[in-house]
C-alpha positions as a LaTeX table, in Angstrom:
\begin{tabular}{lrrr}
\hline
Residue & $x$ (\AA) & $y$ (\AA) & $z$ (\AA) \\
\hline
Met1 & 2.32 & $-2.06$ & 56.82 \\
Asn2 & 4.30 & $-1.05$ & 59.88 \\
His3 & 3.30 & 1.97 & 61.96 \\
Glu4 & 6.38 & 4.06 & 61.10 \\
Met5 & 5.89 & 3.66 & 57.34 \\
Asn6 & 2.16 & 4.43 & 57.66 \\
Glu7 & 2.99 & 7.58 & 59.64 \\
Glu8 & 5.42 & 8.71 & 56.91 \\
Ile9 & 2.70 & 8.28 & 54.24 \\
Val10 & 0.20 & 10.33 & 56.26 \\
Thr11 & 2.84 & 12.97 & 56.85 \\
Tyr12 & 3.76 & 13.04 & 53.17 \\
Gln13 & 0.09 & 13.38 & 52.12 \\
Glu14 & $-0.42$ & 16.23 & 54.62 \\
Leu15 & 2.78 & 17.96 & 53.54 \\
Lys16 & 1.91 & 17.57 & 49.85 \\
Ala17 & $-1.49$ & 19.19 & 50.50 \\
Ala18 & 0.12 & 21.99 & 52.50 \\
Ala19 & 2.77 & 22.56 & 49.82 \\
Asn20 & 0.00 & 23.15 & 47.28 \\
Arg21 & $-2.17$ & 25.54 & 49.32 \\
Thr22 & $-2.56$ & 28.58 & 47.10 \\
Ala23 & $-3.57$ & 31.04 & 49.79 \\
Asp24 & $-0.78$ & 30.56 & 52.33 \\
Trp25 & 2.83 & 30.98 & 51.23 \\
Arg26 & 4.08 & 30.53 & 54.81 \\
Glu27 & 2.41 & 27.12 & 55.02 \\
Arg28 & 3.90 & 26.18 & 51.65 \\
Leu29 & 7.32 & 27.25 & 52.92 \\
Arg30 & 7.01 & 25.13 & 56.08 \\
Ala31 & 5.80 & 22.15 & 54.03 \\
Val32 & 8.71 & 22.48 & 51.59 \\
Glu33 & 11.18 & 22.52 & 54.49 \\
Ala34 & 9.56 & 19.42 & 56.02 \\
Leu35 & 9.39 & 17.59 & 52.67 \\
Gly36 & 13.15 & 17.99 & 52.40 \\
Lys37 & 13.47 & 15.70 & 55.43 \\
Ile38 & 11.54 & 12.92 & 53.64 \\
Asp39 & 13.89 & 11.37 & 51.15 \\
Asn40 & 11.51 & 9.72 & 48.71 \\
Pro41 & 10.74 & 10.25 & 45.00 \\
Gln42 & 7.24 & 11.65 & 45.65 \\
Ala43 & 8.54 & 14.30 & 48.06 \\
Ile44 & 11.27 & 15.20 & 45.55 \\
Asp45 & 8.62 & 15.61 & 42.81 \\
Val46 & 6.63 & 18.00 & 45.00 \\
Leu47 & 9.79 & 19.97 & 45.82 \\
Lys48 & 10.69 & 20.24 & 42.13 \\
His49 & 7.18 & 21.45 & 41.34 \\
Arg50 & 7.36 & 24.12 & 44.08 \\
Met51 & 10.83 & 25.16 & 42.94 \\
Thr52 & 9.68 & 25.82 & 39.38 \\
Asn53 & 6.03 & 26.83 & 39.87 \\
Asp54 & 5.54 & 28.58 & 43.18 \\
Pro55 & 4.55 & 32.22 & 42.71 \\
Val56 & 6.54 & 33.25 & 45.82 \\
Tyr57 & 10.29 & 33.27 & 45.26 \\
Lys58 & 11.09 & 32.48 & 48.92 \\
Val59 & 9.24 & 29.17 & 48.52 \\
Gln60 & 11.05 & 28.44 & 45.24 \\
Glu61 & 14.41 & 29.10 & 46.94 \\
Ala62 & 13.54 & 26.90 & 49.92 \\
Ala63 & 12.54 & 24.05 & 47.60 \\
Tyr64 & 15.83 & 24.47 & 45.73 \\
Gln65 & 17.79 & 24.33 & 49.03 \\
Gln66 & 15.99 & 21.16 & 50.12 \\
Leu67 & 16.65 & 19.52 & 46.75 \\
Lys68 & 20.35 & 20.44 & 46.90 \\
Glu69 & 20.57 & 18.91 & 50.39 \\
Leu70 & 19.02 & 15.73 & 48.94 \\
Asp71 & 21.82 & 15.75 & 46.31 \\
Glu72 & 19.42 & 16.47 & 43.45 \\
Asp73 & 20.95 & 18.05 & 40.34 \\
Val74 & 18.93 & 21.30 & 40.18 \\
Gln75 & 19.56 & 24.86 & 39.05 \\
Lys76 & 18.74 & 27.77 & 41.33 \\
Pro77 & 15.43 & 29.33 & 40.24 \\
Val78 & 15.54 & 32.78 & 38.67 \\
Arg79 & 13.30 & 35.44 & 40.18 \\
Arg80 & 10.60 & 36.29 & 37.66 \\
Gln81 & 10.40 & 39.91 & 36.56 \\
Glu82 & 6.97 & 39.82 & 34.98 \\
Glu83 & 3.69 & 40.30 & 36.82 \\
Leu84 & 3.18 & 37.37 & 39.22 \\
Val85 & $-0.58$ & 37.31 & 38.67 \\
Lys86 & $-1.84$ & 37.84 & 35.15 \\
Gly87 & $-4.34$ & 40.72 & 34.88 \\
Leu88 & $-3.47$ & 42.13 & 38.31 \\
Thr89 & $-4.15$ & 45.78 & 37.43 \\
Lys90 & $-7.60$ & 45.02 & 35.97 \\
Met91 & $-8.47$ & 42.99 & 39.05 \\
Leu92 & $-7.36$ & 45.78 & 41.40 \\
Val93 & $-9.33$ & 48.36 & 39.41 \\
Arg94 & $-12.48$ & 46.21 & 39.74 \\
Ile95 & $-11.98$ & 45.97 & 43.50 \\
Lys96 & $-11.37$ & 49.71 & 43.80 \\
Lys97 & $-14.49$ & 50.46 & 41.73 \\
Ser98 & $-16.58$ & 48.20 & 43.96 \\
Leu99 & $-15.77$ & 50.35 & 47.00 \\
Pro100 & $-17.49$ & 53.65 & 47.78 \\
Glu101 & $-15.95$ & 56.92 & 46.57 \\
Gly102 & $-13.43$ & 58.20 & 49.10 \\
His103 & $-12.70$ & 54.76 & 50.62 \\
Ser104 & $-9.43$ & 54.30 & 52.49 \\
Tyr105 & $-6.43$ & 52.25 & 51.50 \\
Glu106 & $-7.16$ & 49.96 & 54.48 \\
Glu107 & $-10.68$ & 49.27 & 53.14 \\
Phe108 & $-9.20$ & 48.45 & 49.73 \\
Lys109 & $-6.59$ & 46.18 & 51.28 \\
Glu110 & $-9.23$ & 44.31 & 53.31 \\
Lys111 & $-11.49$ & 43.84 & 50.28 \\
Leu112 & $-8.58$ & 42.48 & 48.22 \\
Lys113 & $-7.75$ & 40.10 & 51.05 \\
Lys114 & $-11.37$ & 38.96 & 51.32 \\
Met115 & $-12.01$ & 38.59 & 47.57 \\
Arg116 & $-8.64$ & 37.28 & 46.39 \\
Ile117 & $-6.62$ & 35.89 & 49.30 \\
Asp118 & $-4.53$ & 33.92 & 46.78 \\
Val119 & $-3.41$ & 37.13 & 45.05 \\
Tyr120 & $-2.95$ & 38.99 & 48.34 \\
Asp121 & $-0.88$ & 36.13 & 49.73 \\
Thr122 & 1.29 & 35.81 & 46.61 \\
Tyr123 & 2.28 & 39.47 & 46.60 \\
Glu124 & 2.64 & 39.68 & 50.38 \\
Gly125 & 5.07 & 36.76 & 50.21 \\
Asp126 & 6.92 & 38.20 & 47.24 \\
Lys127 & 7.21 & 41.79 & 48.48 \\
Gly128 & 7.91 & 41.02 & 52.14 \\
Glu129 & 8.26 & 44.17 & 54.23 \\
Glu130 & 7.69 & 46.33 & 51.13 \\
Phe131 & 4.20 & 44.85 & 50.56 \\
Asp132 & 2.13 & 47.62 & 52.19 \\
Lys133 & 4.10 & 50.39 & 50.51 \\
Trp134 & 3.82 & 48.61 & 47.13 \\
Leu135 & 0.09 & 47.91 & 47.46 \\
Glu136 & $-0.71$ & 51.43 & 48.62 \\
Glu137 & 1.19 & 52.88 & 45.66 \\
Lys138 & $-0.69$ & 50.52 & 43.32 \\
Trp139 & $-4.02$ & 51.53 & 44.89 \\
Ala140 & $-3.21$ & 55.24 & 44.61 \\
Ser141 & $-2.28$ & 54.89 & 40.94 \\
Leu142 & $-5.40$ & 52.95 & 39.85 \\
Arg143 & $-7.68$ & 54.88 & 37.52 \\
Thr144 & $-11.34$ & 54.10 & 38.10 \\
Ser145 & $-13.02$ & 56.73 & 35.98 \\
Lys146 & $-12.71$ & 57.90 & 32.40 \\
Val147 & $-11.03$ & 61.29 & 32.26 \\
\hline
\end{tabular}
């Protein structure tokens, strides 16, 4: 096997792994953009998977763009309207309950990041600059006691 071909395989394997990292949407985005430069069926399969299954729409869109540039016949993904992570509210309530009474939003945010970086990362990627405002509103609206 020549060196150039071997290097492409290593690169593809690394990019495939990066494209599937659940806790880092930015890394997935970079991997998707790099995979678009490798014109082979395996890279195209990974791009199609990211386009249809990535929880962060920016990554889906980037995969779509790369596939279009590779002349693949694909439809632009539709932004999902439903909850990105099933059971999000229950999960957030559990995290809020685990913190002491009177905790701050920042403490809540840090605990979410520590306990569920995959969830944190998905919503941070999806919400962009609105993430903090969205998460703080979610936190403020969570009911943790029976009234």
